[in-house]
mmCIF file with all atom_site columns, C-alpha atoms and ligand atoms in Angstrom:
data_model
loop_
_atom_site.group_PDB
_atom_site.id
_atom_site.type_symbol
_atom_site.label_atom_id
_atom_site.label_alt_id
_atom_site.label_comp_id
_atom_site.label_asym_id
_atom_site.label_entity_id
_atom_site.label_seq_id
_atom_site.pdbx_PDB_ins_code
_atom_site.Cartn_x
_atom_site.Cartn_y
_atom_site.Cartn_z
_atom_site.occupancy
_atom_site.B_iso_or_equiv
_atom_site.pdbx_formal_charge
_atom_site.auth_seq_id
_atom_site.auth_comp_id
_atom_site.auth_asym_id
_atom_site.auth_atom_id
_atom_site.pdbx_PDB_model_num
ATOM   1   C  CA  . MET A 1 1   ? -7.530  -6.307  -14.363 1.00 76.00 ? 1   MET A CA  1
ATOM   2   C  CA  . SER A 1 2   ? -8.746  -3.974  -11.646 1.00 90.00 ? 2   SER A CA  1
ATOM   3   C  CA  . ARG A 1 3   ? -7.827  -0.298  -11.325 1.00 98.00 ? 3   ARG A CA  1
ATOM   4   C  CA  . ILE A 1 4   ? -7.944  0.282   -7.592  1.00 99.00 ? 4   ILE A CA  1
ATOM   5   C  CA  . ILE A 1 5   ? -6.830  3.609   -6.124  1.00 99.00 ? 5   ILE A CA  1
ATOM   6   C  CA  . SER A 1 6   ? -5.601  3.692   -2.536  1.00 99.00 ? 6   SER A CA  1
ATOM   7   C  CA  . PRO A 1 7   ? -4.874  7.300   -1.505  1.00 99.00 ? 7   PRO A CA  1
ATOM   8   C  CA  . SER A 1 8   ? -2.185  7.520   1.173   1.00 98.00 ? 8   SER A CA  1
ATOM   9   C  CA  . MET A 1 9   ? -3.232  9.187   4.430   1.00 97.00 ? 9   MET A CA  1
ATOM   10  C  CA  . LEU A 1 10  ? 0.352   10.280  4.983   1.00 98.00 ? 10  LEU A CA  1
ATOM   11  C  CA  . SER A 1 11  ? -0.255  13.329  2.777   1.00 98.00 ? 11  SER A CA  1
ATOM   12  C  CA  . ALA A 1 12  ? -3.585  14.258  4.385   1.00 98.00 ? 12  ALA A CA  1
ATOM   13  C  CA  . ASP A 1 13  ? -4.079  17.458  6.386   1.00 98.00 ? 13  ASP A CA  1
ATOM   14  C  CA  . PHE A 1 14  ? -4.019  16.192  9.974   1.00 97.00 ? 14  PHE A CA  1
ATOM   15  C  CA  . GLY A 1 15  ? -5.409  19.486  11.222  1.00 97.00 ? 15  GLY A CA  1
ATOM   16  C  CA  . HIS A 1 16  ? -8.547  18.773  9.234   1.00 97.00 ? 16  HIS A CA  1
ATOM   17  C  CA  . LEU A 1 17  ? -8.467  15.001  9.176   1.00 98.00 ? 17  LEU A CA  1
ATOM   18  C  CA  . SER A 1 18  ? -12.253 14.532  9.157   1.00 98.00 ? 18  SER A CA  1
ATOM   19  C  CA  . ASP A 1 19  ? -12.582 16.717  6.042   1.00 98.00 ? 19  ASP A CA  1
ATOM   20  C  CA  . ASP A 1 20  ? -10.040 14.595  4.200   1.00 98.00 ? 20  ASP A CA  1
ATOM   21  C  CA  . ILE A 1 21  ? -11.730 11.364  5.306   1.00 98.00 ? 21  ILE A CA  1
ATOM   22  C  CA  . GLN A 1 22  ? -15.094 12.680  4.095   1.00 98.00 ? 22  GLN A CA  1
ATOM   23  C  CA  . MET A 1 23  ? -13.485 13.507  0.747   1.00 98.00 ? 23  MET A CA  1
ATOM   24  C  CA  . ILE A 1 24  ? -12.192 9.920   0.494   1.00 98.00 ? 24  ILE A CA  1
ATOM   25  C  CA  . ASN A 1 25  ? -15.641 8.587   1.420   1.00 98.00 ? 25  ASN A CA  1
ATOM   26  C  CA  . ARG A 1 26  ? -17.275 10.649  -1.355  1.00 98.00 ? 26  ARG A CA  1
ATOM   27  C  CA  . SER A 1 27  ? -14.585 9.823   -3.908  1.00 98.00 ? 27  SER A CA  1
ATOM   28  C  CA  . GLN A 1 28  ? -14.219 6.930   -6.338  1.00 98.00 ? 28  GLN A CA  1
ATOM   29  C  CA  . ALA A 1 29  ? -11.139 5.670   -4.447  1.00 98.00 ? 29  ALA A CA  1
ATOM   30  C  CA  . GLU A 1 30  ? -11.675 2.037   -3.480  1.00 98.00 ? 30  GLU A CA  1
ATOM   31  C  CA  . TRP A 1 31  ? -9.364  1.893   -0.426  1.00 98.00 ? 31  TRP A CA  1
ATOM   32  C  CA  . LEU A 1 32  ? -7.481  4.136   1.972   1.00 98.00 ? 32  LEU A CA  1
ATOM   33  C  CA  . HIS A 1 33  ? -3.739  3.472   2.359   1.00 99.00 ? 33  HIS A CA  1
ATOM   34  C  CA  . VAL A 1 34  ? -2.418  3.819   5.916   1.00 98.00 ? 34  VAL A CA  1
ATOM   35  C  CA  . ASP A 1 35  ? 1.383   4.203   6.240   1.00 98.00 ? 35  ASP A CA  1
ATOM   36  C  CA  . VAL A 1 36  ? 2.766   3.214   9.634   1.00 98.00 ? 36  VAL A CA  1
ATOM   37  C  CA  . MET A 1 37  ? 6.442   4.037   10.286  1.00 98.00 ? 37  MET A CA  1
ATOM   38  C  CA  . ASP A 1 38  ? 8.453   3.304   13.397  1.00 98.00 ? 38  ASP A CA  1
ATOM   39  C  CA  . GLY A 1 39  ? 11.630  5.383   12.981  1.00 98.00 ? 39  GLY A CA  1
ATOM   40  C  CA  . VAL A 1 40  ? 13.662  2.144   13.039  1.00 98.00 ? 40  VAL A CA  1
ATOM   41  C  CA  . PHE A 1 41  ? 12.852  0.218   9.869   1.00 98.00 ? 41  PHE A CA  1
ATOM   42  C  CA  . VAL A 1 42  ? 12.550  3.588   8.115   1.00 98.00 ? 42  VAL A CA  1
ATOM   43  C  CA  . PRO A 1 43  ? 14.077  6.925   9.161   1.00 98.00 ? 43  PRO A CA  1
ATOM   44  C  CA  . ASN A 1 44  ? 10.695  8.536   9.806   1.00 98.00 ? 44  ASN A CA  1
ATOM   45  C  CA  . ILE A 1 45  ? 7.825   8.219   12.277  1.00 98.00 ? 45  ILE A CA  1
ATOM   46  C  CA  . SER A 1 46  ? 4.241   8.639   11.075  1.00 98.00 ? 46  SER A CA  1
ATOM   47  C  CA  . PHE A 1 47  ? 1.288   7.625   13.241  1.00 98.00 ? 47  PHE A CA  1
ATOM   48  C  CA  . GLY A 1 48  ? -0.281  4.634   14.911  1.00 97.00 ? 48  GLY A CA  1
ATOM   49  C  CA  . PHE A 1 49  ? -3.318  3.431   16.823  1.00 98.00 ? 49  PHE A CA  1
ATOM   50  C  CA  . PRO A 1 50  ? -5.045  6.720   17.759  1.00 97.00 ? 50  PRO A CA  1
ATOM   51  C  CA  . ILE A 1 51  ? -5.258  7.670   14.079  1.00 98.00 ? 51  ILE A CA  1
ATOM   52  C  CA  . MET A 1 52  ? -6.370  4.129   13.175  1.00 98.00 ? 52  MET A CA  1
ATOM   53  C  CA  . GLU A 1 53  ? -9.251  4.510   15.637  1.00 97.00 ? 53  GLU A CA  1
ATOM   54  C  CA  . VAL A 1 54  ? -10.383 7.730   13.924  1.00 98.00 ? 54  VAL A CA  1
ATOM   55  C  CA  . LEU A 1 55  ? -10.190 6.080   10.501  1.00 98.00 ? 55  LEU A CA  1
ATOM   56  C  CA  . LYS A 1 56  ? -12.075 3.035   11.734  1.00 98.00 ? 56  LYS A CA  1
ATOM   57  C  CA  . LYS A 1 57  ? -14.891 5.273   12.979  1.00 98.00 ? 57  LYS A CA  1
ATOM   58  C  CA  . GLU A 1 58  ? -15.074 7.730   10.099  1.00 98.00 ? 58  GLU A CA  1
ATOM   59  C  CA  . CYS A 1 59  ? -13.787 6.081   6.935   1.00 98.00 ? 59  CYS A CA  1
ATOM   60  C  CA  . THR A 1 60  ? -16.194 3.968   4.891   1.00 98.00 ? 60  THR A CA  1
ATOM   61  C  CA  . LYS A 1 61  ? -13.441 2.545   2.637   1.00 98.00 ? 61  LYS A CA  1
ATOM   62  C  CA  . PRO A 1 62  ? -11.329 -0.549  3.485   1.00 98.00 ? 62  PRO A CA  1
ATOM   63  C  CA  . LEU A 1 63  ? -8.133  0.362   5.342   1.00 98.00 ? 63  LEU A CA  1
ATOM   64  C  CA  . ASP A 1 64  ? -5.064  -0.852  3.455   1.00 98.00 ? 64  ASP A CA  1
ATOM   65  C  CA  . VAL A 1 65  ? -2.407  -0.807  6.186   1.00 99.00 ? 65  VAL A CA  1
ATOM   66  C  CA  . HIS A 1 66  ? 1.274   -0.655  5.149   1.00 99.00 ? 66  HIS A CA  1
ATOM   67  C  CA  . LEU A 1 67  ? 3.555   -1.448  8.087   1.00 99.00 ? 67  LEU A CA  1
ATOM   68  C  CA  . MET A 1 68  ? 7.063   -0.009  7.715   1.00 99.00 ? 68  MET A CA  1
ATOM   69  C  CA  . ILE A 1 69  ? 8.201   -1.370  11.057  1.00 98.00 ? 69  ILE A CA  1
ATOM   70  C  CA  . THR A 1 70  ? 10.495  -3.981  12.546  1.00 98.00 ? 70  THR A CA  1
ATOM   71  C  CA  . HIS A 1 71  ? 8.768   -6.901  14.323  1.00 98.00 ? 71  HIS A CA  1
ATOM   72  C  CA  . PRO A 1 72  ? 5.445   -6.543  12.496  1.00 98.00 ? 72  PRO A CA  1
ATOM   73  C  CA  . GLU A 1 73  ? 4.355   -9.772  14.241  1.00 98.00 ? 73  GLU A CA  1
ATOM   74  C  CA  . ARG A 1 74  ? 4.111   -7.849  17.526  1.00 98.00 ? 74  ARG A CA  1
ATOM   75  C  CA  . TYR A 1 75  ? 1.510   -5.436  16.161  1.00 98.00 ? 75  TYR A CA  1
ATOM   76  C  CA  . VAL A 1 76  ? -0.623  -7.422  13.699  1.00 98.00 ? 76  VAL A CA  1
ATOM   77  C  CA  . GLU A 1 77  ? -3.345  -8.202  16.240  1.00 98.00 ? 77  GLU A CA  1
ATOM   78  C  CA  . ARG A 1 78  ? -3.673  -4.621  17.417  1.00 98.00 ? 78  ARG A CA  1
ATOM   79  C  CA  . PHE A 1 79  ? -3.871  -3.266  13.876  1.00 98.00 ? 79  PHE A CA  1
ATOM   80  C  CA  . ALA A 1 80  ? -6.498  -5.855  13.002  1.00 98.00 ? 80  ALA A CA  1
ATOM   81  C  CA  . ASP A 1 81  ? -8.506  -4.894  16.093  1.00 98.00 ? 81  ASP A CA  1
ATOM   82  C  CA  . ALA A 1 82  ? -8.047  -1.209  15.227  1.00 98.00 ? 82  ALA A CA  1
ATOM   83  C  CA  . GLY A 1 83  ? -9.850  -1.731  11.915  1.00 98.00 ? 83  GLY A CA  1
ATOM   84  C  CA  . ALA A 1 84  ? -7.258  -2.829  9.355   1.00 98.00 ? 84  ALA A CA  1
ATOM   85  C  CA  . TRP A 1 85  ? -8.814  -4.634  6.393   1.00 98.00 ? 85  TRP A CA  1
ATOM   86  C  CA  . SER A 1 86  ? -5.520  -5.532  4.749   1.00 99.00 ? 86  SER A CA  1
ATOM   87  C  CA  . ILE A 1 87  ? -2.149  -5.715  6.522   1.00 99.00 ? 87  ILE A CA  1
ATOM   88  C  CA  . GLY A 1 88  ? 1.148   -5.538  4.648   1.00 99.00 ? 88  GLY A CA  1
ATOM   89  C  CA  . PHE A 1 89  ? 4.701   -5.730  5.960   1.00 99.00 ? 89  PHE A CA  1
ATOM   90  C  CA  . HIS A 1 90  ? 8.164   -5.774  4.434   1.00 99.00 ? 90  HIS A CA  1
ATOM   91  C  CA  . SER A 1 91  ? 9.752   -9.095  3.539   1.00 98.00 ? 91  SER A CA  1
ATOM   92  C  CA  . GLU A 1 92  ? 13.204  -7.655  4.274   1.00 98.00 ? 92  GLU A CA  1
ATOM   93  C  CA  . ALA A 1 93  ? 12.082  -6.701  7.800   1.00 98.00 ? 93  ALA A CA  1
ATOM   94  C  CA  . VAL A 1 94  ? 11.615  -10.328 8.870   1.00 98.00 ? 94  VAL A CA  1
ATOM   95  C  CA  . ASP A 1 95  ? 13.399  -13.686 8.731   1.00 98.00 ? 95  ASP A CA  1
ATOM   96  C  CA  . ASP A 1 96  ? 10.372  -15.734 7.762   1.00 98.00 ? 96  ASP A CA  1
ATOM   97  C  CA  . PRO A 1 97  ? 7.182   -14.048 6.530   1.00 98.00 ? 97  PRO A CA  1
ATOM   98  C  CA  . ARG A 1 98  ? 5.019   -17.188 6.777   1.00 98.00 ? 98  ARG A CA  1
ATOM   99  C  CA  . PRO A 1 99  ? 4.111   -17.146 10.498  1.00 98.00 ? 99  PRO A CA  1
ATOM   100 C  CA  . ILE A 1 100 ? 3.207   -13.458 10.210  1.00 98.00 ? 100 ILE A CA  1
ATOM   101 C  CA  . LEU A 1 101 ? 1.061   -14.092 7.133   1.00 98.00 ? 101 LEU A CA  1
ATOM   102 C  CA  . ASP A 1 102 ? -0.688  -16.837 9.122   1.00 98.00 ? 102 ASP A CA  1
ATOM   103 C  CA  . LEU A 1 103 ? -1.311  -14.437 11.984  1.00 98.00 ? 103 LEU A CA  1
ATOM   104 C  CA  . ILE A 1 104 ? -2.791  -11.803 9.650   1.00 99.00 ? 104 ILE A CA  1
ATOM   105 C  CA  . ARG A 1 105 ? -5.059  -14.439 8.091   1.00 98.00 ? 105 ARG A CA  1
ATOM   106 C  CA  . LYS A 1 106 ? -6.110  -15.719 11.511  1.00 98.00 ? 106 LYS A CA  1
ATOM   107 C  CA  . LYS A 1 107 ? -7.208  -12.194 12.414  1.00 98.00 ? 107 LYS A CA  1
ATOM   108 C  CA  . GLY A 1 108 ? -9.414  -12.196 9.291   1.00 98.00 ? 108 GLY A CA  1
ATOM   109 C  CA  . CYS A 1 109 ? -7.385  -9.628  7.345   1.00 99.00 ? 109 CYS A CA  1
ATOM   110 C  CA  . ARG A 1 110 ? -6.083  -9.696  3.801   1.00 99.00 ? 110 ARG A CA  1
ATOM   111 C  CA  . THR A 1 111 ? -2.363  -10.403 3.483   1.00 99.00 ? 111 THR A CA  1
ATOM   112 C  CA  . CYS A 1 112 ? 0.172   -8.251  1.679   1.00 99.00 ? 112 CYS A CA  1
ATOM   113 C  CA  . LEU A 1 113 ? 3.934   -8.712  1.352   1.00 99.00 ? 113 LEU A CA  1
ATOM   114 C  CA  . THR A 1 114 ? 6.116   -5.747  0.414   1.00 98.00 ? 114 THR A CA  1
ATOM   115 C  CA  . VAL A 1 115 ? 9.653   -5.073  -0.811  1.00 99.00 ? 115 VAL A CA  1
ATOM   116 C  CA  . ASN A 1 116 ? 11.693  -1.890  -1.144  1.00 99.00 ? 116 ASN A CA  1
ATOM   117 C  CA  . PRO A 1 117 ? 13.147  -1.032  -4.598  1.00 98.00 ? 117 PRO A CA  1
ATOM   118 C  CA  . ASP A 1 118 ? 16.612  -2.460  -3.781  1.00 98.00 ? 118 ASP A CA  1
ATOM   119 C  CA  . ILE A 1 119 ? 15.366  -5.807  -2.496  1.00 98.00 ? 119 ILE A CA  1
ATOM   120 C  CA  . SER A 1 120 ? 15.670  -8.796  -4.811  1.00 98.00 ? 120 SER A CA  1
ATOM   121 C  CA  . LEU A 1 121 ? 12.370  -10.194 -6.054  1.00 98.00 ? 121 LEU A CA  1
ATOM   122 C  CA  . ASP A 1 122 ? 13.653  -13.518 -4.714  1.00 98.00 ? 122 ASP A CA  1
ATOM   123 C  CA  . ARG A 1 123 ? 12.425  -12.235 -1.344  1.00 98.00 ? 123 ARG A CA  1
ATOM   124 C  CA  . LEU A 1 124 ? 8.914   -11.889 -2.797  1.00 98.00 ? 124 LEU A CA  1
ATOM   125 C  CA  . LEU A 1 125 ? 8.233   -14.430 -5.545  1.00 98.00 ? 125 LEU A CA  1
ATOM   126 C  CA  . PRO A 1 126 ? 8.238   -17.543 -3.300  1.00 98.00 ? 126 PRO A CA  1
ATOM   127 C  CA  . TYR A 1 127 ? 5.264   -16.106 -1.387  1.00 98.00 ? 127 TYR A CA  1
ATOM   128 C  CA  . VAL A 1 128 ? 3.204   -14.640 -4.231  1.00 98.00 ? 128 VAL A CA  1
ATOM   129 C  CA  . ALA A 1 129 ? 0.940   -17.696 -4.402  1.00 98.00 ? 129 ALA A CA  1
ATOM   130 C  CA  . GLU A 1 130 ? 0.096   -17.454 -0.683  1.00 98.00 ? 130 GLU A CA  1
ATOM   131 C  CA  . VAL A 1 131 ? -0.755  -13.771 -0.324  1.00 99.00 ? 131 VAL A CA  1
ATOM   132 C  CA  . ASP A 1 132 ? -3.695  -11.655 -1.441  1.00 98.00 ? 132 ASP A CA  1
ATOM   133 C  CA  . MET A 1 133 ? -1.427  -8.868  -2.632  1.00 99.00 ? 133 MET A CA  1
ATOM   134 C  CA  . VAL A 1 134 ? 2.199   -7.917  -3.179  1.00 99.00 ? 134 VAL A CA  1
ATOM   135 C  CA  . LEU A 1 135 ? 3.351   -4.315  -2.852  1.00 99.00 ? 135 LEU A CA  1
ATOM   136 C  CA  . LEU A 1 136 ? 6.292   -3.102  -4.924  1.00 99.00 ? 136 LEU A CA  1
ATOM   137 C  CA  . MET A 1 137 ? 7.751   0.095   -3.528  1.00 99.00 ? 137 MET A CA  1
ATOM   138 C  CA  . SER A 1 138 ? 8.494   2.572   -6.304  1.00 99.00 ? 138 SER A CA  1
ATOM   139 C  CA  . VAL A 1 139 ? 10.393  4.856   -3.889  1.00 99.00 ? 139 VAL A CA  1
ATOM   140 C  CA  . PHE A 1 140 ? 12.349  3.955   -0.761  1.00 98.00 ? 140 PHE A CA  1
ATOM   141 C  CA  . ALA A 1 141 ? 9.856   3.592   2.075   1.00 98.00 ? 141 ALA A CA  1
ATOM   142 C  CA  . GLY A 1 142 ? 9.920   6.438   4.566   1.00 98.00 ? 142 GLY A CA  1
ATOM   143 C  CA  . TYR A 1 143 ? 8.538   9.618   3.061   1.00 98.00 ? 143 TYR A CA  1
ATOM   144 C  CA  . GLY A 1 144 ? 5.739   10.845  0.847   1.00 98.00 ? 144 GLY A CA  1
ATOM   145 C  CA  . GLY A 1 145 ? 6.447   13.153  -2.083  1.00 98.00 ? 145 GLY A CA  1
ATOM   146 C  CA  . GLN A 1 146 ? 9.507   11.334  -3.475  1.00 98.00 ? 146 GLN A CA  1
ATOM   147 C  CA  . ARG A 1 147 ? 10.250  10.818  -7.152  1.00 98.00 ? 147 ARG A CA  1
ATOM   148 C  CA  . PHE A 1 148 ? 9.096   7.571   -8.827  1.00 99.00 ? 148 PHE A CA  1
ATOM   149 C  CA  . ILE A 1 149 ? 11.936  5.111   -9.569  1.00 99.00 ? 149 ILE A CA  1
ATOM   150 C  CA  . PRO A 1 150 ? 11.581  4.007   -13.244 1.00 98.00 ? 150 PRO A CA  1
ATOM   151 C  CA  . GLU A 1 151 ? 13.196  0.576   -12.665 1.00 98.00 ? 151 GLU A CA  1
ATOM   152 C  CA  . THR A 1 152 ? 9.862   -0.267  -11.023 1.00 98.00 ? 152 THR A CA  1
ATOM   153 C  CA  . TYR A 1 153 ? 8.338   -0.981  -14.463 1.00 98.00 ? 153 TYR A CA  1
ATOM   154 C  CA  . GLU A 1 154 ? 10.732  -3.872  -15.064 1.00 98.00 ? 154 GLU A CA  1
ATOM   155 C  CA  . ARG A 1 155 ? 10.062  -5.329  -11.602 1.00 98.00 ? 155 ARG A CA  1
ATOM   156 C  CA  . LEU A 1 156 ? 6.335   -4.902  -12.104 1.00 98.00 ? 156 LEU A CA  1
ATOM   157 C  CA  . ARG A 1 157 ? 6.460   -6.785  -15.423 1.00 98.00 ? 157 ARG A CA  1
ATOM   158 C  CA  . THR A 1 158 ? 8.446   -9.608  -13.804 1.00 98.00 ? 158 THR A CA  1
ATOM   159 C  CA  . VAL A 1 159 ? 5.891   -10.042 -11.029 1.00 98.00 ? 159 VAL A CA  1
ATOM   160 C  CA  . ARG A 1 160 ? 2.966   -9.663  -13.472 1.00 98.00 ? 160 ARG A CA  1
ATOM   161 C  CA  . ASN A 1 161 ? 4.406   -12.430 -15.678 1.00 98.00 ? 161 ASN A CA  1
ATOM   162 C  CA  . PHE A 1 162 ? 4.975   -14.670 -12.674 1.00 98.00 ? 162 PHE A CA  1
ATOM   163 C  CA  . ILE A 1 163 ? 1.355   -14.218 -11.552 1.00 98.00 ? 163 ILE A CA  1
ATOM   164 C  CA  . ASP A 1 164 ? -0.057  -14.789 -15.037 1.00 98.00 ? 164 ASP A CA  1
ATOM   165 C  CA  . GLU A 1 165 ? 2.160   -17.778 -15.848 1.00 98.00 ? 165 GLU A CA  1
ATOM   166 C  CA  . ASN A 1 166 ? 1.131   -19.463 -12.610 1.00 98.00 ? 166 ASN A CA  1
ATOM   167 C  CA  . GLY A 1 167 ? -2.559  -18.662 -13.023 1.00 98.00 ? 167 GLY A CA  1
ATOM   168 C  CA  . LEU A 1 168 ? -2.661  -16.712 -9.735  1.00 98.00 ? 168 LEU A CA  1
ATOM   169 C  CA  . SER A 1 169 ? -5.035  -13.916 -8.737  1.00 98.00 ? 169 SER A CA  1
ATOM   170 C  CA  . THR A 1 170 ? -2.650  -12.060 -6.393  1.00 98.00 ? 170 THR A CA  1
ATOM   171 C  CA  . LEU A 1 171 ? -2.999  -8.294  -6.737  1.00 98.00 ? 171 LEU A CA  1
ATOM   172 C  CA  . ILE A 1 172 ? -0.008  -6.044  -7.438  1.00 98.00 ? 172 ILE A CA  1
ATOM   173 C  CA  . GLU A 1 173 ? 0.116   -2.697  -5.652  1.00 99.00 ? 173 GLU A CA  1
ATOM   174 C  CA  . ILE A 1 174 ? 2.580   0.083   -6.534  1.00 99.00 ? 174 ILE A CA  1
ATOM   175 C  CA  . ASP A 1 175 ? 3.489   2.675   -3.902  1.00 99.00 ? 175 ASP A CA  1
ATOM   176 C  CA  . GLY A 1 176 ? 5.532   5.861   -4.187  1.00 99.00 ? 176 GLY A CA  1
ATOM   177 C  CA  . GLY A 1 177 ? 5.713   8.758   -6.624  1.00 99.00 ? 177 GLY A CA  1
ATOM   178 C  CA  . VAL A 1 178 ? 2.566   7.724   -8.484  1.00 99.00 ? 178 VAL A CA  1
ATOM   179 C  CA  . ASN A 1 179 ? 0.836   10.546  -10.359 1.00 98.00 ? 179 ASN A CA  1
ATOM   180 C  CA  . THR A 1 180 ? -1.179  11.180  -13.521 1.00 98.00 ? 180 THR A CA  1
ATOM   181 C  CA  . GLY A 1 181 ? 2.097   11.206  -15.497 1.00 98.00 ? 181 GLY A CA  1
ATOM   182 C  CA  . ASN A 1 182 ? 2.856   7.527   -14.826 1.00 98.00 ? 182 ASN A CA  1
ATOM   183 C  CA  . ALA A 1 183 ? -0.443  5.934   -13.750 1.00 98.00 ? 183 ALA A CA  1
ATOM   184 C  CA  . GLU A 1 184 ? -1.528  4.795   -17.225 1.00 98.00 ? 184 GLU A CA  1
ATOM   185 C  CA  . GLN A 1 185 ? 1.864   3.213   -17.901 1.00 98.00 ? 185 GLN A CA  1
ATOM   186 C  CA  . LEU A 1 186 ? 1.654   1.391   -14.560 1.00 98.00 ? 186 LEU A CA  1
ATOM   187 C  CA  . TRP A 1 187 ? -1.826  0.033   -15.329 1.00 98.00 ? 187 TRP A CA  1
ATOM   188 C  CA  . GLN A 1 188 ? -0.555  -1.072  -18.743 1.00 98.00 ? 188 GLN A CA  1
ATOM   189 C  CA  . ALA A 1 189 ? 2.450   -2.807  -17.154 1.00 98.00 ? 189 ALA A CA  1
ATOM   190 C  CA  . GLY A 1 190 ? 0.114   -4.842  -14.961 1.00 98.00 ? 190 GLY A CA  1
ATOM   191 C  CA  . ALA A 1 191 ? -0.555  -2.930  -11.738 1.00 98.00 ? 191 ALA A CA  1
ATOM   192 C  CA  . ASP A 1 192 ? -3.897  -3.604  -10.010 1.00 98.00 ? 192 ASP A CA  1
ATOM   193 C  CA  . VAL A 1 193 ? -3.648  -1.034  -7.222  1.00 99.00 ? 193 VAL A CA  1
ATOM   194 C  CA  . LEU A 1 194 ? -1.968  2.379   -7.214  1.00 99.00 ? 194 LEU A CA  1
ATOM   195 C  CA  . VAL A 1 195 ? -1.182  4.178   -3.972  1.00 99.00 ? 195 VAL A CA  1
ATOM   196 C  CA  . ALA A 1 196 ? -1.056  7.967   -4.323  1.00 98.00 ? 196 ALA A CA  1
ATOM   197 C  CA  . GLY A 1 197 ? -0.349  10.359  -1.482  1.00 98.00 ? 197 GLY A CA  1
ATOM   198 C  CA  . SER A 1 198 ? 0.760   13.806  -2.605  1.00 98.00 ? 198 SER A CA  1
ATOM   199 C  CA  . ALA A 1 199 ? -0.791  13.383  -6.062  1.00 98.00 ? 199 ALA A CA  1
ATOM   200 C  CA  . VAL A 1 200 ? -4.246  13.098  -4.461  1.00 98.00 ? 200 VAL A CA  1
ATOM   201 C  CA  . PHE A 1 201 ? -4.100  15.225  -1.314  1.00 98.00 ? 201 PHE A CA  1
ATOM   202 C  CA  . HIS A 1 202 ? -2.110  18.102  -2.817  1.00 98.00 ? 202 HIS A CA  1
ATOM   203 C  CA  . ALA A 1 203 ? -4.284  18.286  -5.932  1.00 98.00 ? 203 ALA A CA  1
ATOM   204 C  CA  . GLY A 1 204 ? -6.590  21.267  -6.448  1.00 98.00 ? 204 GLY A CA  1
ATOM   205 C  CA  . ASN A 1 205 ? -9.477  18.829  -6.804  1.00 98.00 ? 205 ASN A CA  1
ATOM   206 C  CA  . PRO A 1 206 ? -8.555  15.493  -5.157  1.00 98.00 ? 206 PRO A CA  1
ATOM   207 C  CA  . GLU A 1 207 ? -11.742 13.709  -6.247  1.00 98.00 ? 207 GLU A CA  1
ATOM   208 C  CA  . LYS A 1 208 ? -11.102 14.549  -9.892  1.00 98.00 ? 208 LYS A CA  1
ATOM   209 C  CA  . GLU A 1 209 ? -7.456  13.598  -9.502  1.00 98.00 ? 209 GLU A CA  1
ATOM   210 C  CA  . ILE A 1 210 ? -8.542  10.125  -8.357  1.00 98.00 ? 210 ILE A CA  1
ATOM   211 C  CA  . LEU A 1 211 ? -10.614 9.741   -11.539 1.00 98.00 ? 211 LEU A CA  1
ATOM   212 C  CA  . ARG A 1 212 ? -7.658  10.939  -13.626 1.00 98.00 ? 212 ARG A CA  1
ATOM   213 C  CA  . LEU A 1 213 ? -5.401  8.360   -11.990 1.00 98.00 ? 213 LEU A CA  1
ATOM   214 C  CA  . LYS A 1 214 ? -7.921  5.675   -12.935 1.00 98.00 ? 214 LYS A CA  1
ATOM   215 C  CA  . GLY A 1 215 ? -7.921  7.000   -16.506 1.00 98.00 ? 215 GLY A CA  1
ATOM   216 C  CA  . GLU A 1 216 ? -11.617 7.876   -16.282 1.00 97.00 ? 216 GLU A CA  1
ATOM   217 C  CA  . LEU A 1 217 ? -11.222 11.627  -16.827 1.00 93.00 ? 217 LEU A CA  1
HETATM 218 C  C1  . DX5 B 2 .   ? 6.232   5.877   1.500   1.00 81.28 ? 301 DX5 B C1  1
HETATM 219 C  C2  . DX5 B 2 .   ? 4.807   5.434   1.712   1.00 81.28 ? 301 DX5 B C2  1
HETATM 220 C  C3  . DX5 B 2 .   ? 3.907   5.844   0.611   1.00 81.28 ? 301 DX5 B C3  1
HETATM 221 C  C4  . DX5 B 2 .   ? 3.783   7.332   0.462   1.00 81.28 ? 301 DX5 B C4  1
HETATM 222 C  C5  . DX5 B 2 .   ? 3.351   7.643   -0.928  1.00 81.28 ? 301 DX5 B C5  1
HETATM 223 O  O1  . DX5 B 2 .   ? 7.033   5.319   2.475   1.00 81.28 ? 301 DX5 B O1  1
HETATM 224 O  O2  . DX5 B 2 .   ? 4.745   4.031   1.786   1.00 81.28 ? 301 DX5 B O2  1
HETATM 225 O  O3  . DX5 B 2 .   ? 2.632   5.255   0.747   1.00 81.28 ? 301 DX5 B O3  1
HETATM 226 O  O4  . DX5 B 2 .   ? 2.881   7.907   1.364   1.00 81.28 ? 301 DX5 B O4  1
HETATM 227 O  O5  . DX5 B 2 .   ? 3.359   9.027   -1.084  1.00 81.28 ? 301 DX5 B O5  1
HETATM 228 P  P1  . DX5 B 2 .   ? 3.525   9.673   -2.517  1.00 81.28 ? 301 DX5 B P1  1
HETATM 229 O  O6  . DX5 B 2 .   ? 2.387   9.211   -3.347  1.00 81.28 ? 301 DX5 B O6  1
HETATM 230 O  O7  . DX5 B 2 .   ? 3.492   11.143  -2.214  1.00 81.28 ? 301 DX5 B O7  1
HETATM 231 O  O8  . DX5 B 2 .   ? 4.847   9.219   -3.055  1.00 81.28 ? 301 DX5 B O8  1
HETATM 232 ZN ZN1 . ZN  B 3 .   ? 2.711   3.047   1.683   1.00 81.28 ? 302 ZN  B ZN1 1
#
């Protein structure tokens, strides 16, 4: 099982964005998580294409884009062209995820399907075999710095068992409230990728914090 860390840009210092990107480039983090919010699907607005362009130019790590927007199908092509490596969207935001997954694949990006903590796994499990990754939200999408919802462990184990029983290689990503106090338990429960925003960017030493999250320090 892999232990991939995807620090979330949402908690970066946008006044010194280049410094934070350089830190990510130097660090042992595998990916960079990019949270896009539209103020409609979630009650918050984050950032969009101009920031993507900066990341595309300056960041050496794959961009793991998490769309928290309605009508993700309208924006997949532009995010792919703006440098996304992986594109994820919420199952509950759409009627049928399949055409959007096809579009993401056609643009050469990795596919990820996401659900909020209150969404039945029935909205996720039928697609697990067709996507590169599933993202289980461990807080309600919308803001960084929220408290981890412990029911996530049970959901994580359910999805882990489903993947193992079906001999699949789909990755499981956990997003929201991840820190050094719960990372090891999440790895043990079967997570492959941990997103961490405030835990990384608000740490005294973010690079060391990334190693701690991986359990290497
Ligand atoms: C929440 C975002 C998360 C968030 C995580 O809507 O999807 O990626 O930035 O931030 P922390 O790690 O601070 O909970
Ligand atoms: Zn996210």
